[in-house]
Amino acid sequence: MPKVLIATEKPFAADAVQKIKTELENAGYNYSFLENYTEKSALHNALADAEALIVRSDIIDEAAFNAAPKLKIVVRAGAGYDNIDLKSATAHNVVVMNTPGQNSNAVAELAIGMMIYMARNKFNGKSGTELAGKTLTLYGFGWVARYVAKIAKGIGMDVYAYDPFISDEVIQKEGVKPLHSVEDIFKLGDYISLHIPATEDTKKSVNWNLLSLVKDDAILVNTARKEVIEEDALLKAFAEKKKFRYVSDVAPDNSAKLLELYPDRVFFTPKKMGAQTSEANTNAGIAAAKQIIAYFEKGDVKYKVN
Ligand code: 3PG
């Protein structure tokens, strides 16, 4: 039976691990876990006999594929697969999948939580503001953005979205108002929430052309990827827009400078934690195990991304 390696530098919650094991055992599959590893060599050694691989944000590059001669499939238990070298995967005849939607509610709850945290002055006890009645603009309208929209509407925010790949009808069906340019996202939002993947096209795409448009007191929320922001432009936005604030689930490379210059106007989680819930880990982990089983048993490639 196929041998599955679950390699998670940032491990799944314990009950998620148990459920993944049960799923694989019920299918009669062999498995092993490599958790909290710090050296690439540990990953490479573990890959030597793996036919299937489940990962989170773990970097799976050319060297990893070279170390995995039996590998047939990698499932990224989560949404973003920018950590996987798709060209190399294809060259090694390895199928890559993600598990769209499975951890999205957790990320959405964190995005809303970070908005409230900033609106209430990082819970310092001083008078803050409310989210109700404010305009929220969503850049990208995938699963996370849709969950954010649902919660934000419940709070009473006025929600808009722009996604070049999604029709107005789909956006409107979720009770959200479609926008037709990325500039409008940045101009209109009291809260601007980023939900775009990190690709060659989007990296550093949130640049001064866009950040120059934000309101003086806008709050930019990034639970997507730090790479989509052009960090010098971010610094400039702080200098020019006196009440502009930025919250991010992953600290930018210039976080020390931002924290030093604008301690009240930035917040960064210590470690990427959008999907760090038991529920998200369970949903994404089980989905990954099921997709591997469906691939080997039925050739199912529904969630293939390469
Ligand atoms: C994702 O792309 O699914 C999220 O960013 C979560 O990533 P993680 O599994 O590394 O926490």
CSV table of C-alpha atoms and ligand atoms in Angstrom, one decimal:
chain,number,residue,atom,x,y,z
A,1,MET,CA,0.0,0.0,0.0
A,2,PRO,CA,1.2,3.6,-0.7
A,3,LYS,CA,3.5,5.2,1.9
A,4,VAL,CA,2.3,8.7,3.0
A,5,LEU,CA,4.7,11.1,4.6
A,6,ILE,CA,3.1,14.0,6.6
A,7,ALA,CA,5.9,16.6,6.9
A,8,THR,CA,4.9,19.6,8.9
A,9,GLU,CA,7.5,22.0,10.2
A,10,LYS,CA,4.5,23.6,12.0
A,11,PRO,CA,2.6,20.5,13.2
A,12,PHE,CA,-1.2,20.0,12.9
A,13,ALA,CA,-3.1,20.1,16.2
A,14,ALA,CA,-3.0,16.7,18.1
A,15,ASP,CA,-6.6,15.7,17.3
A,16,ALA,CA,-6.2,16.5,13.7
A,17,VAL,CA,-3.1,14.2,13.6
A,18,GLN,CA,-5.2,11.5,15.2
A,19,LYS,CA,-8.0,11.9,12.6
A,20,ILE,CA,-5.5,11.9,9.7
A,21,LYS,CA,-4.0,8.6,11.0
A,22,THR,CA,-7.5,7.1,11.3
A,23,GLU,CA,-8.3,8.1,7.7
A,24,LEU,CA,-5.1,6.5,6.3
A,25,GLU,CA,-5.4,3.4,8.5
A,26,ASN,CA,-8.9,2.8,7.4
A,27,ALA,CA,-7.7,2.8,3.8
A,28,GLY,CA,-4.8,0.5,4.8
A,29,TYR,CA,-2.1,3.0,3.9
A,30,ASN,CA,1.3,3.2,5.6
A,31,TYR,CA,2.3,6.6,7.0
A,32,SER,CA,4.9,8.5,9.0
A,33,PHE,CA,5.0,11.9,10.5
A,34,LEU,CA,7.9,14.3,10.5
A,35,GLU,CA,7.0,17.3,12.7
A,36,ASN,CA,8.9,20.3,14.0
A,37,TYR,CA,11.9,19.6,11.8
A,38,THR,CA,14.5,22.3,11.5
A,39,GLU,CA,16.9,20.8,8.9
A,40,LYS,CA,16.2,20.2,5.2
A,41,SER,CA,18.2,17.0,5.5
A,42,ALA,CA,15.5,15.6,7.9
A,43,LEU,CA,12.9,16.3,5.2
A,44,HIS,CA,15.0,14.8,2.5
A,45,ASN,CA,15.8,11.7,4.4
A,46,ALA,CA,12.1,11.2,5.2
A,47,LEU,CA,11.2,11.6,1.6
A,48,ALA,CA,13.4,8.7,0.4
A,49,ASP,CA,10.5,6.1,0.4
A,50,ALA,CA,7.5,8.4,0.4
A,51,GLU,CA,4.9,7.9,-2.4
A,52,ALA,CA,2.6,10.7,-1.2
A,53,LEU,CA,3.3,13.8,0.8
A,54,ILE,CA,1.1,16.0,2.9
A,55,VAL,CA,2.6,19.5,3.9
A,56,ARG,CA,1.5,22.9,5.1
A,57,SER,CA,3.8,25.8,4.3
A,58,ASP,CA,6.8,23.5,4.1
A,59,ILE,CA,9.1,24.4,1.2
A,60,ILE,CA,9.0,21.6,-1.4
A,61,ASP,CA,11.6,22.6,-4.0
A,62,GLU,CA,13.8,20.9,-6.6
A,63,ALA,CA,16.1,19.4,-3.9
A,64,ALA,CA,13.1,17.9,-2.1
A,65,PHE,CA,11.8,16.3,-5.4
A,66,ASN,CA,15.3,15.0,-6.1
A,67,ALA,CA,15.3,13.4,-2.7
A,68,ALA,CA,11.9,11.7,-3.3
A,69,PRO,CA,12.3,9.2,-6.2
A,70,LYS,CA,9.0,7.4,-5.4
A,71,LEU,CA,6.9,10.4,-4.9
A,72,LYS,CA,3.6,10.6,-7.0
A,73,ILE,CA,1.6,13.2,-5.2
A,74,VAL,CA,2.0,16.2,-2.9
A,75,VAL,CA,-1.1,17.7,-1.2
A,76,ARG,CA,-0.7,21.1,0.4
A,77,ALA,CA,-3.1,20.9,3.3
A,78,GLY,CA,-4.3,24.5,2.8
A,79,ALA,CA,-4.9,27.0,0.1
A,80,GLY,CA,-1.7,28.7,-1.0
A,81,TYR,CA,0.8,26.5,-2.8
A,82,ASP,CA,3.5,29.1,-3.4
A,83,ASN,CA,5.8,26.9,-1.2
A,84,ILE,CA,5.8,24.2,-3.8
A,85,ASP,CA,7.9,24.3,-7.0
A,86,LEU,CA,5.2,23.3,-9.5
A,87,LYS,CA,7.6,23.2,-12.5
A,88,SER,CA,9.9,20.9,-10.7
A,89,ALA,CA,6.9,18.8,-9.5
A,90,THR,CA,5.7,18.4,-13.1
A,91,ALA,CA,9.2,17.6,-14.3
A,92,HIS,CA,9.3,14.8,-11.7
A,93,ASN,CA,5.8,13.6,-12.7
A,94,VAL,CA,4.4,14.5,-9.3
A,95,VAL,CA,0.8,15.7,-9.0
A,96,VAL,CA,0.3,18.7,-6.7
A,97,MET,CA,-3.0,19.5,-5.1
A,98,ASN,CA,-4.3,21.9,-2.5
A,99,THR,CA,-7.4,21.6,-0.2
A,100,PRO,CA,-9.3,24.8,-1.1
A,101,GLY,CA,-11.7,26.2,1.5
A,102,GLN,CA,-10.8,23.7,4.3
A,103,ASN,CA,-8.9,26.1,6.6
A,104,SER,CA,-10.5,29.3,5.3
A,105,ASN,CA,-12.9,30.1,8.2
A,106,ALA,CA,-10.0,30.1,10.6
A,107,VAL,CA,-8.1,32.7,8.5
A,108,ALA,CA,-11.2,34.8,8.1
A,109,GLU,CA,-11.8,34.8,11.9
A,110,LEU,CA,-8.3,36.0,12.5
A,111,ALA,CA,-8.6,38.8,9.9
A,112,ILE,CA,-11.8,40.1,11.6
A,113,GLY,CA,-10.1,39.6,15.0
A,114,MET,CA,-7.2,41.7,13.9
A,115,MET,CA,-9.5,44.4,12.6
A,116,ILE,CA,-11.2,44.6,16.0
A,117,TYR,CA,-7.9,44.6,17.8
A,118,MET,CA,-6.7,47.6,15.8
A,119,ALA,CA,-10.1,49.4,16.0
A,120,ARG,CA,-9.8,49.1,19.8
A,121,ASN,CA,-6.3,50.4,19.9
A,122,LYS,CA,-4.6,47.1,20.6
A,123,PHE,CA,-6.9,46.6,23.6
A,124,ASN,CA,-5.1,49.4,25.5
A,125,GLY,CA,-8.3,50.6,27.2
A,126,LYS,CA,-8.5,53.9,25.4
A,127,SER,CA,-11.6,54.9,23.3
A,128,GLY,CA,-11.5,53.2,19.9
A,129,THR,CA,-13.9,52.7,17.1
A,130,GLU,CA,-16.4,50.1,15.8
A,131,LEU,CA,-16.4,48.0,12.7
A,132,ALA,CA,-20.2,48.5,12.2
A,133,GLY,CA,-21.0,51.0,9.5
A,134,LYS,CA,-17.4,51.0,8.1
A,135,THR,CA,-16.5,50.1,4.6
A,136,LEU,CA,-14.6,46.8,4.1
A,137,THR,CA,-12.9,46.2,0.7
A,138,LEU,CA,-11.7,42.7,-0.1
A,139,TYR,CA,-8.9,42.3,-2.6
A,140,GLY,CA,-9.5,38.8,-4.0
A,141,PHE,CA,-12.7,36.9,-3.5
A,142,GLY,CA,-11.7,33.3,-2.8
A,143,TRP,CA,-12.8,31.2,0.1
A,144,VAL,CA,-11.2,33.3,2.9
A,145,ALA,CA,-12.6,36.5,1.5
A,146,ARG,CA,-16.1,35.0,1.4
A,147,TYR,CA,-15.9,33.9,5.0
A,148,VAL,CA,-14.6,37.4,6.0
A,149,ALA,CA,-17.5,39.0,4.0
A,150,LYS,CA,-20.0,36.8,5.8
A,151,ILE,CA,-18.8,37.7,9.3
A,152,ALA,CA,-18.3,41.4,8.3
A,153,LYS,CA,-21.9,41.6,7.1
A,154,GLY,CA,-23.1,40.2,10.4
A,155,ILE,CA,-21.1,42.9,12.2
A,156,GLY,CA,-22.8,45.5,10.0
A,157,MET,CA,-19.9,46.5,7.6
A,158,ASP,CA,-20.5,47.6,4.1
A,159,VAL,CA,-18.6,45.0,2.0
A,160,TYR,CA,-17.1,45.4,-1.4
A,161,ALA,CA,-14.8,43.0,-3.4
A,162,TYR,CA,-12.6,43.0,-6.4
A,163,ASP,CA,-11.3,39.8,-8.0
A,164,PRO,CA,-10.2,39.9,-11.7
A,165,PHE,CA,-11.0,36.2,-12.0
A,166,ILE,CA,-14.5,36.2,-10.4
A,167,SER,CA,-17.7,37.5,-12.0
A,168,ASP,CA,-19.9,40.2,-10.5
A,169,GLU,CA,-22.7,37.6,-10.2
A,170,VAL,CA,-20.7,35.4,-7.9
A,171,ILE,CA,-19.7,38.3,-5.7
A,172,GLN,CA,-23.3,39.6,-5.6
A,173,LYS,CA,-24.6,36.2,-4.7
A,174,GLU,CA,-22.6,36.5,-1.4
A,175,GLY,CA,-24.3,39.8,-0.7
A,176,VAL,CA,-21.1,41.7,-1.5
A,177,LYS,CA,-20.8,44.7,-3.9
A,178,PRO,CA,-18.4,44.1,-6.8
A,179,LEU,CA,-15.7,46.7,-7.7
A,180,HIS,CA,-14.1,46.8,-11.1
A,181,SER,CA,-10.6,48.0,-10.4
A,182,VAL,CA,-7.9,47.3,-7.9
A,183,GLU,CA,-7.5,51.0,-7.3
A,184,ASP,CA,-11.1,51.2,-6.0
A,185,ILE,CA,-10.2,48.6,-3.4
A,186,PHE,CA,-7.6,50.9,-2.0
A,187,LYS,CA,-9.5,54.2,-2.4
A,188,LEU,CA,-12.7,53.0,-0.8
A,189,GLY,CA,-11.9,50.9,2.2
A,190,ASP,CA,-11.8,51.9,5.8
A,191,TYR,CA,-10.6,48.4,6.2
A,192,ILE,CA,-8.8,46.8,3.2
A,193,SER,CA,-8.3,43.0,3.5
A,194,LEU,CA,-5.9,41.2,1.2
A,195,HIS,CA,-6.9,37.8,-0.1
A,196,ILE,CA,-4.7,37.3,-3.2
A,197,PRO,CA,-2.2,34.5,-3.6
A,198,ALA,CA,1.6,35.1,-3.9
A,199,THR,CA,2.4,34.6,-7.6
A,200,GLU,CA,4.9,36.1,-10.0
A,201,ASP,CA,2.2,38.6,-10.9
A,202,THR,CA,1.1,39.6,-7.4
A,203,LYS,CA,4.4,39.7,-5.5
A,204,LYS,CA,5.1,43.3,-4.6
A,205,SER,CA,2.0,44.3,-6.4
A,206,VAL,CA,0.6,46.3,-3.5
A,207,ASN,CA,2.9,49.1,-4.3
A,208,TRP,CA,2.9,52.9,-4.0
A,209,ASN,CA,0.5,53.2,-6.9
A,210,LEU,CA,-2.1,51.5,-4.7
A,211,LEU,CA,-1.0,52.5,-1.2
A,212,SER,CA,-0.9,56.2,-2.2
A,213,LEU,CA,-4.7,55.9,-2.7
A,214,VAL,CA,-5.7,54.7,0.8
A,215,LYS,CA,-7.6,56.9,3.2
A,216,ASP,CA,-5.5,58.7,5.8
A,217,ASP,CA,-6.9,56.4,8.5
A,218,ALA,CA,-7.3,53.2,6.6
A,219,ILE,CA,-6.4,49.8,8.2
A,220,LEU,CA,-4.7,47.4,5.9
A,221,VAL,CA,-5.2,43.7,6.9
A,222,ASN,CA,-2.9,41.0,5.4
A,223,THR,CA,-3.7,37.4,6.1
A,224,ALA,CA,-2.5,36.5,2.6
A,225,ARG,CA,1.3,36.6,2.1
A,226,LYS,CA,3.9,39.1,3.1
A,227,GLU,CA,5.4,38.9,-0.4
A,228,VAL,CA,2.4,40.7,-2.1
A,229,ILE,CA,3.4,44.0,-0.3
A,230,GLU,CA,6.1,46.3,-1.6
A,231,GLU,CA,7.7,47.1,1.7
A,232,ASP,CA,9.3,50.5,0.9
A,233,ALA,CA,5.8,51.7,-0.3
A,234,LEU,CA,4.4,50.5,3.0
A,235,LEU,CA,6.9,52.5,4.9
A,236,LYS,CA,6.0,55.6,2.8
A,237,ALA,CA,2.3,55.0,3.5
A,238,PHE,CA,3.1,55.2,7.2
A,239,ALA,CA,5.0,58.4,6.8
A,240,GLU,CA,2.5,60.1,4.6
A,241,LYS,CA,-0.8,58.9,6.0
A,242,LYS,CA,-0.7,59.9,9.7
A,243,LYS,CA,-3.4,57.4,10.9
A,244,PHE,CA,-2.7,54.5,8.5
A,245,ARG,CA,-2.4,51.2,10.2
A,246,TYR,CA,-1.2,47.8,9.1
A,247,VAL,CA,-1.9,44.4,10.6
A,248,SER,CA,-0.4,41.2,9.2
A,249,ASP,CA,-0.4,37.5,10.0
A,250,VAL,CA,3.2,37.4,8.8
A,251,ALA,CA,5.6,40.1,9.7
A,252,PRO,CA,7.2,41.9,6.8
A,253,ASP,CA,11.0,41.9,6.5
A,254,ASN,CA,11.1,45.5,7.7
A,255,SER,CA,8.9,44.7,10.7
A,256,ALA,CA,11.5,45.8,13.3
A,257,LYS,CA,11.7,49.2,11.7
A,258,LEU,CA,7.9,49.6,11.5
A,259,LEU,CA,7.5,48.5,15.1
A,260,GLU,CA,10.2,50.9,16.2
A,261,LEU,CA,8.7,53.9,14.3
A,262,TYR,CA,5.0,53.2,14.6
A,263,PRO,CA,4.4,50.8,17.5
A,264,ASP,CA,0.7,51.8,17.9
A,265,ARG,CA,0.0,51.5,14.2
A,266,VAL,CA,1.2,48.0,13.4
A,267,PHE,CA,0.6,44.5,14.6
A,268,PHE,CA,2.2,41.3,13.5
A,269,THR,CA,1.5,37.8,14.7
A,270,PRO,CA,4.6,36.1,16.1
A,271,LYS,CA,4.2,33.2,13.7
A,272,LYS,CA,1.8,32.7,10.8
A,273,MET,CA,-1.3,31.5,12.7
A,274,GLY,CA,-4.3,32.1,10.4
A,275,ALA,CA,-4.9,28.4,9.9
A,276,GLN,CA,-3.7,27.5,13.4
A,277,THR,CA,-7.0,26.0,14.8
A,278,SER,CA,-7.9,22.5,15.6
A,279,GLU,CA,-10.9,22.7,13.2
A,280,ALA,CA,-8.8,24.1,10.3
A,281,ASN,CA,-6.1,21.4,10.8
A,282,THR,CA,-8.7,18.7,11.0
A,283,ASN,CA,-10.6,19.8,7.9
A,284,ALA,CA,-7.5,20.4,5.8
A,285,GLY,CA,-5.6,17.3,7.0
A,286,ILE,CA,-8.5,14.9,6.5
A,287,ALA,CA,-9.2,16.4,3.0
A,288,ALA,CA,-5.5,15.9,2.1
A,289,ALA,CA,-5.6,12.3,3.2
A,290,LYS,CA,-8.9,11.7,1.3
A,291,GLN,CA,-7.5,13.3,-1.8
A,292,ILE,CA,-4.4,11.1,-1.7
A,293,ILE,CA,-6.6,8.0,-1.3
A,294,ALA,CA,-8.9,9.1,-4.1
A,295,TYR,CA,-5.9,9.7,-6.3
A,296,PHE,CA,-4.4,6.3,-5.8
A,297,GLU,CA,-7.7,4.4,-5.8
A,298,LYS,CA,-9.6,6.2,-8.6
A,299,GLY,CA,-7.1,8.5,-10.3
A,300,ASP,CA,-9.1,11.5,-9.0
A,301,VAL,CA,-7.2,14.7,-9.8
A,302,LYS,CA,-10.0,17.2,-9.0
A,303,TYR,CA,-7.8,19.6,-6.9
A,304,LYS,CA,-4.7,19.3,-9.1
A,305,VAL,CA,-2.9,22.6,-9.5
A,306,ASN,CA,0.0,21.7,-11.8
B,1,3PG,C1,-2.9,28.6,3.5
B,1,3PG,O1,-2.4,29.0,2.5
B,1,3PG,O2,-3.7,27.6,3.6
B,1,3PG,C2,-2.7,29.4,4.8
B,1,3PG,O3,-1.8,30.4,4.6
B,1,3PG,C3,-2.3,28.5,6.0
B,1,3PG,O4,-1.0,28.1,5.9
B,1,3PG,P1,-0.3,27.1,7.0
B,1,3PG,O5,-0.9,25.7,6.9
B,1,3PG,O6,1.1,27.1,6.8
B,1,3PG,O7,-0.7,27.6,8.4
